Amino acid sequence: SSGVSSRTRREVRSAMPDLDVRRLAVLAPDCPLEEVTRHLATYNLVAVPVVDSSGRLLGAVTVDDVLDHLLPHDWREHRETPDVEVGHG
């Protein structure tokens, strides 16, 4: 299984001190990458809590975490910037 690693509990608690994971859709630590990706996209989320089998918060998976797993290992080495037109008005 190719689960996505999670942030530490301390990082999540300091970023979201009032988070009540019992009221959120959560993921297990061994959740496959495809399921994590689908969950984030379906609910238009940028992060989702990761809990253990007892419901204890272990961390969170972010869109950036998923992109790091989906993009080629050396994607940062390709510095080509696509032409982007910025609309005015």
N, CA and C of each residue as an Amber inpcrd file, in Angstrom:
protein
   267
   0.8480000  -1.1800000   0.0000000   0.0000000   0.0000000   0.0000000
   0.8820000   1.2280000   0.0000000   0.5270000   2.2170000  -0.8130000
   1.3510000   3.4150000  -0.9030000   0.6630000   4.5720000  -0.2040000
   0.6110000   4.5200000   1.1170000  -0.0210000   5.5820000   1.8890000
   0.7920000   6.8560000   1.8400000   0.1430000   7.9560000   2.1520000
   0.8030000   9.2550000   2.1700000   1.1900000   9.5620000   3.6050000
   2.4400000   9.9480000   3.8220000   2.8750000  10.2500000   5.1790000
   2.1580000  11.4880000   5.6980000   2.0340000  11.5970000   7.0040000
   1.3020000  12.7170000   7.5870000   2.2180000  13.6200000   8.4080000
   1.7320000  14.8150000   8.6590000   2.4730000  15.7550000   9.4960000
   2.3770000  15.3040000  10.9520000   3.2240000  15.8390000  11.7830000
   3.1930000  15.4350000  13.1780000   1.9800000  16.0110000  13.8910000
   1.5420000  15.3320000  14.9180000   0.3900000  15.7790000  15.6990000
   0.6080000  17.1780000  16.2460000   1.8030000  17.4880000  16.7070000
   2.0950000  18.8090000  17.2710000   1.9200000  19.9070000  16.2170000
   2.3900000  19.6750000  15.0000000   2.2360000  20.6710000  13.9220000
   0.7660000  20.9390000  13.6410000  -0.0240000  19.8810000  13.5750000
  -1.4410000  20.0400000  13.2730000  -2.1600000  20.7270000  14.4120000
  -1.8980000  20.3170000  15.6300000  -2.5570000  20.9350000  16.7880000
  -2.2140000  22.4160000  16.8980000  -0.9710000  22.7960000  16.6010000
  -0.6160000  24.2100000  16.6980000  -1.2490000  25.0120000  15.5680000
  -1.4420000  24.3920000  14.4000000  -2.0580000  25.0900000  13.2720000
  -3.5810000  25.1520000  13.4100000  -4.1660000  24.1470000  14.0470000
  -5.6220000  24.0680000  14.1730000  -5.9870000  23.6450000  15.6000000
  -5.7820000  24.5180000  16.5890000  -5.9730000  24.1160000  17.9810000
  -7.3970000  23.7230000  18.3440000  -8.4010000  24.2480000  17.6380000
  -9.7890000  23.9480000  17.9710000 -10.3980000  22.8610000  17.0880000
  -9.5620000  22.1450000  16.3680000 -10.0390000  21.1180000  15.4590000
 -10.6820000  19.9620000  16.2190000 -11.8990000  19.6240000  15.8420000
 -12.5940000  18.4720000  16.4090000 -12.7160000  17.4310000  15.3100000
 -11.7670000  16.4900000  15.2620000 -11.7360000  15.5220000  14.1670000
 -12.9430000  14.6000000  14.1620000 -13.6750000  14.5190000  15.2440000
 -14.8620000  13.6630000  15.2700000 -15.9470000  14.1820000  14.3370000
 -15.8750000  15.4550000  13.9550000 -16.9030000  16.0510000  13.1080000
 -16.4560000  16.1800000  11.6490000 -15.2940000  15.6470000  11.3260000
 -14.7520000  15.7620000   9.9750000 -14.6240000  14.3970000   9.3150000
 -14.6390000  14.4090000   7.9850000 -14.2710000  13.2100000   7.2460000
 -12.7640000  13.0670000   7.3870000 -12.2970000  11.8980000   7.7530000
 -10.8770000  11.6910000   8.0240000 -10.3540000  10.5120000   7.2110000
  -9.0390000  10.3860000   7.1850000  -8.3910000   9.2790000   6.4940000
  -7.5450000   8.4820000   7.4710000  -7.3430000   7.2210000   7.1510000
  -6.4570000   6.3560000   7.9340000  -5.0240000   6.5440000   7.4360000
  -4.0320000   6.2400000   8.2830000  -2.6400000   6.4340000   7.8810000
  -2.2010000   5.5630000   6.6990000  -2.8760000   4.4590000   6.4600000
  -2.4980000   3.5750000   5.3560000  -3.3950000   3.7550000   4.1290000
  -4.1110000   4.8620000   4.0690000  -5.0080000   5.1530000   2.9530000
  -4.1970000   5.2640000   1.6620000  -4.6150000   4.5640000   0.6050000
  -3.8770000   4.6280000  -0.6620000  -3.9120000   6.0370000  -1.2670000
  -2.8590000   6.3780000  -1.9750000  -2.7190000   7.6970000  -2.5760000
  -3.9180000   8.0440000  -3.4650000  -4.3930000   7.0960000  -4.2470000
  -5.5390000   7.3460000  -5.1350000  -6.7780000   7.7650000  -4.3420000
  -7.0080000   7.1290000  -3.2060000  -8.1570000   7.4700000  -2.3700000
  -7.9820000   8.8530000  -1.7340000  -6.7660000   9.1660000  -1.2940000
  -6.4850000  10.4920000  -0.7170000  -6.7600000  11.5650000  -1.7680000
  -6.2500000  11.3540000  -2.9710000  -6.4200000  12.3080000  -4.0610000
  -7.9030000  12.5050000  -4.3770000  -8.6250000  11.4160000  -4.4810000
 -10.0550000  11.4910000  -4.7800000 -10.8100000  12.2290000  -3.6790000
 -10.4690000  11.9670000  -2.4270000 -11.1230000  12.6120000  -1.2870000
 -10.8960000  14.1260000  -1.3080000  -9.6480000  14.5450000  -1.5170000
  -9.3380000  15.9750000  -1.5650000 -10.0830000  16.6480000  -2.7160000
 -10.1050000  16.0150000  -3.8880000 -10.7530000  16.6080000  -5.0560000
 -12.2720000  16.6360000  -4.9110000 -12.8560000  15.5610000  -4.4170000
 -14.3100000  15.4690000  -4.2790000 -14.8640000  16.5570000  -3.3740000
 -14.1760000  16.7940000  -2.2670000 -14.6620000  17.7610000  -1.2830000
 -13.9730000  19.1160000  -1.3950000 -13.1630000  19.3090000  -2.4510000
 -12.4690000  20.5780000  -2.6870000 -11.6670000  21.0160000  -1.4590000
 -10.8880000  20.0870000  -0.9120000 -10.1040000  20.3440000   0.2950000
  -8.6530000  20.6300000  -0.0430000  -7.9700000  21.3420000   0.8390000
  -6.5270000  21.5390000   0.7120000  -5.7770000  20.6890000   1.7310000
  -6.5050000  20.1360000   2.6960000  -5.9050000  19.2530000   3.7030000
  -7.0010000  18.3810000   4.2980000  -6.5920000  17.2240000   4.8010000
  -7.5340000  16.3090000   5.4550000  -6.8310000  15.6680000   6.6440000
  -7.5280000  15.5580000   7.7980000  -6.9210000  14.9350000   8.9780000
  -6.6740000  13.4410000   8.7730000  -5.6250000  12.9520000   9.4010000
  -5.3040000  11.5260000   9.4120000  -5.4220000  11.0580000  10.8570000
  -6.2270000  10.0110000  11.0870000  -6.4460000   9.4990000  12.4390000
  -6.1430000   8.0120000  12.4960000  -5.8220000   7.5400000  13.6980000
  -5.5840000   6.1070000  13.8830000  -6.9110000   5.3960000  14.1140000
  -6.8630000   4.0930000  14.3590000  -8.0850000   3.2970000  14.5200000
  -8.8940000   3.6830000  15.7510000  -8.2710000   4.4080000  16.6880000
  -8.9750000   4.8840000  17.8770000  -9.5250000   6.2920000  17.6940000
  -9.3200000   6.8610000  16.5160000  -9.8110000   8.2030000  16.2540000
  -8.8820000   9.3130000  16.7190000  -7.6700000   8.9510000  17.1440000
  -6.7020000   9.9670000  17.5900000  -6.0380000  10.6080000  16.3820000
  -5.9310000  11.9200000  16.4410000  -5.3160000  12.6720000  15.3570000
  -3.8290000  12.3600000  15.2650000  -3.3940000  11.9450000  14.0750000
  -1.9820000  11.6620000  13.8400000  -1.3190000  12.7980000  13.0660000
  -2.0860000  13.4720000  12.2460000  -1.5340000  14.5370000  11.4230000
  -2.5260000  14.9180000  10.3520000  -2.0070000  15.4220000   9.2330000
  -2.8580000  15.8260000   8.1160000  -2.0960000  15.6090000   6.8230000
  -2.8460000  15.3640000   5.7660000  -2.2770000  15.2640000   4.4240000
  -2.7710000  16.4840000   3.6610000  -1.8570000  17.1530000   2.9640000
  -2.2210000  18.3490000   2.2090000  -2.1440000  18.0720000   0.7050000
  -2.6970000  18.9890000  -0.0680000  -2.5990000  18.9000000  -1.5190000
  -1.1300000  18.8860000  -1.9300000  -0.3010000  19.6820000  -1.2610000
   1.1310000  19.6920000  -1.5690000   1.7600000  18.3250000  -1.3420000
   1.3520000  17.6270000  -0.2790000   1.8660000  16.2770000  -0.0260000
   1.5180000  15.3500000  -1.1950000   0.2750000  15.4510000  -1.6690000
  -0.1720000  14.6080000  -2.7700000   0.6060000  14.9380000  -4.0450000
   0.7630000  16.2380000  -4.3380000   1.5170000  16.6270000  -5.5310000
   2.9420000  16.1070000  -5.4820000   3.5630000  16.1410000  -4.3110000
   4.9270000  15.6180000  -4.1730000   4.9960000  14.1430000  -4.5460000
   3.9250000  13.3820000  -4.3080000   3.8890000  11.9630000  -4.6550000
   3.5210000  11.7240000  -6.1130000   2.7760000  12.6410000  -6.7080000
   2.3120000  12.4500000  -8.0830000   3.2960000  12.9550000  -9.1320000
   4.0130000  14.0290000  -8.8210000   4.9460000  14.6120000  -9.7830000
   6.2270000  13.7970000  -9.8530000   6.9250000  13.8360000 -10.9800000
   8.2010000  13.1170000 -11.0790000   9.1810000  13.5910000  -9.9980000
  10.0340000  12.6950000  -9.5660000  10.9890000  12.9930000  -8.4950000
  11.8200000  14.2400000  -8.7850000  12.1790000  14.4430000 -10.0390000
  13.0510000  15.5650000 -10.3910000  12.2890000  16.7670000 -10.9550000
  11.0070000  16.9020000 -10.6550000  10.2090000  17.9750000 -11.2540000
  10.7290000  19.3580000 -10.9180000  11.3530000  19.5320000  -9.7630000
  11.8600000  20.8520000  -9.3640000  13.0660000  21.2740000 -10.2040000
  13.7330000  20.3110000 -10.8140000  14.9040000  20.6130000 -11.6360000
  14.5120000  21.1990000 -12.9880000  13.2880000  20.9790000 -13.4070000
  12.7990000  21.5210000 -14.6800000  12.2680000  22.9190000 -14.4290000
  13.0530000  23.9110000 -14.7530000  12.7190000  25.3020000 -14.4560000
  11.9710000  26.0070000 -15.5790000  11.4890000  25.2590000 -16.5560000
  10.7630000  25.8770000 -17.6450000   9.4710000  26.4740000 -17.1020000
   9.2360000  27.7290000 -17.4210000   8.0260000  28.4030000 -16.9900000
   7.1090000  28.5460000 -18.2010000   5.8980000  28.0200000 -18.1110000
   4.9910000  28.1350000 -19.2600000   4.5900000  29.5880000 -19.4790000
   4.3110000  29.9250000 -20.7570000   3.8220000  31.2620000 -21.0560000
   2.4280000  31.4040000 -20.4860000   2.2390000  32.4210000 -19.6710000
   0.9530000  32.6630000 -19.0480000   0.5260000  34.0800000 -19.3690000
  -0.6750000  34.2130000 -19.9260000  -1.1970000  35.5460000 -20.1920000
  -2.0680000  35.9660000 -19.0240000  -1.8600000  37.1730000 -18.5710000
  -2.6660000  37.7120000 -17.4830000  -3.6780000  38.6480000 -18.1080000
  -4.9630000  38.3470000 -17.8610000  -6.0240000  39.1800000 -18.4140000
  -6.1380000  40.5030000 -17.6780000  -6.4210000  41.5240000 -18.3910000
  -6.6220000  42.8490000 -17.7940000  -8.0540000  43.2990000 -18.0830000
  -8.7960000  43.5700000 -17.0020000 -10.1370000  44.1060000 -17.2030000
 -11.1510000  43.1170000 -17.0100000
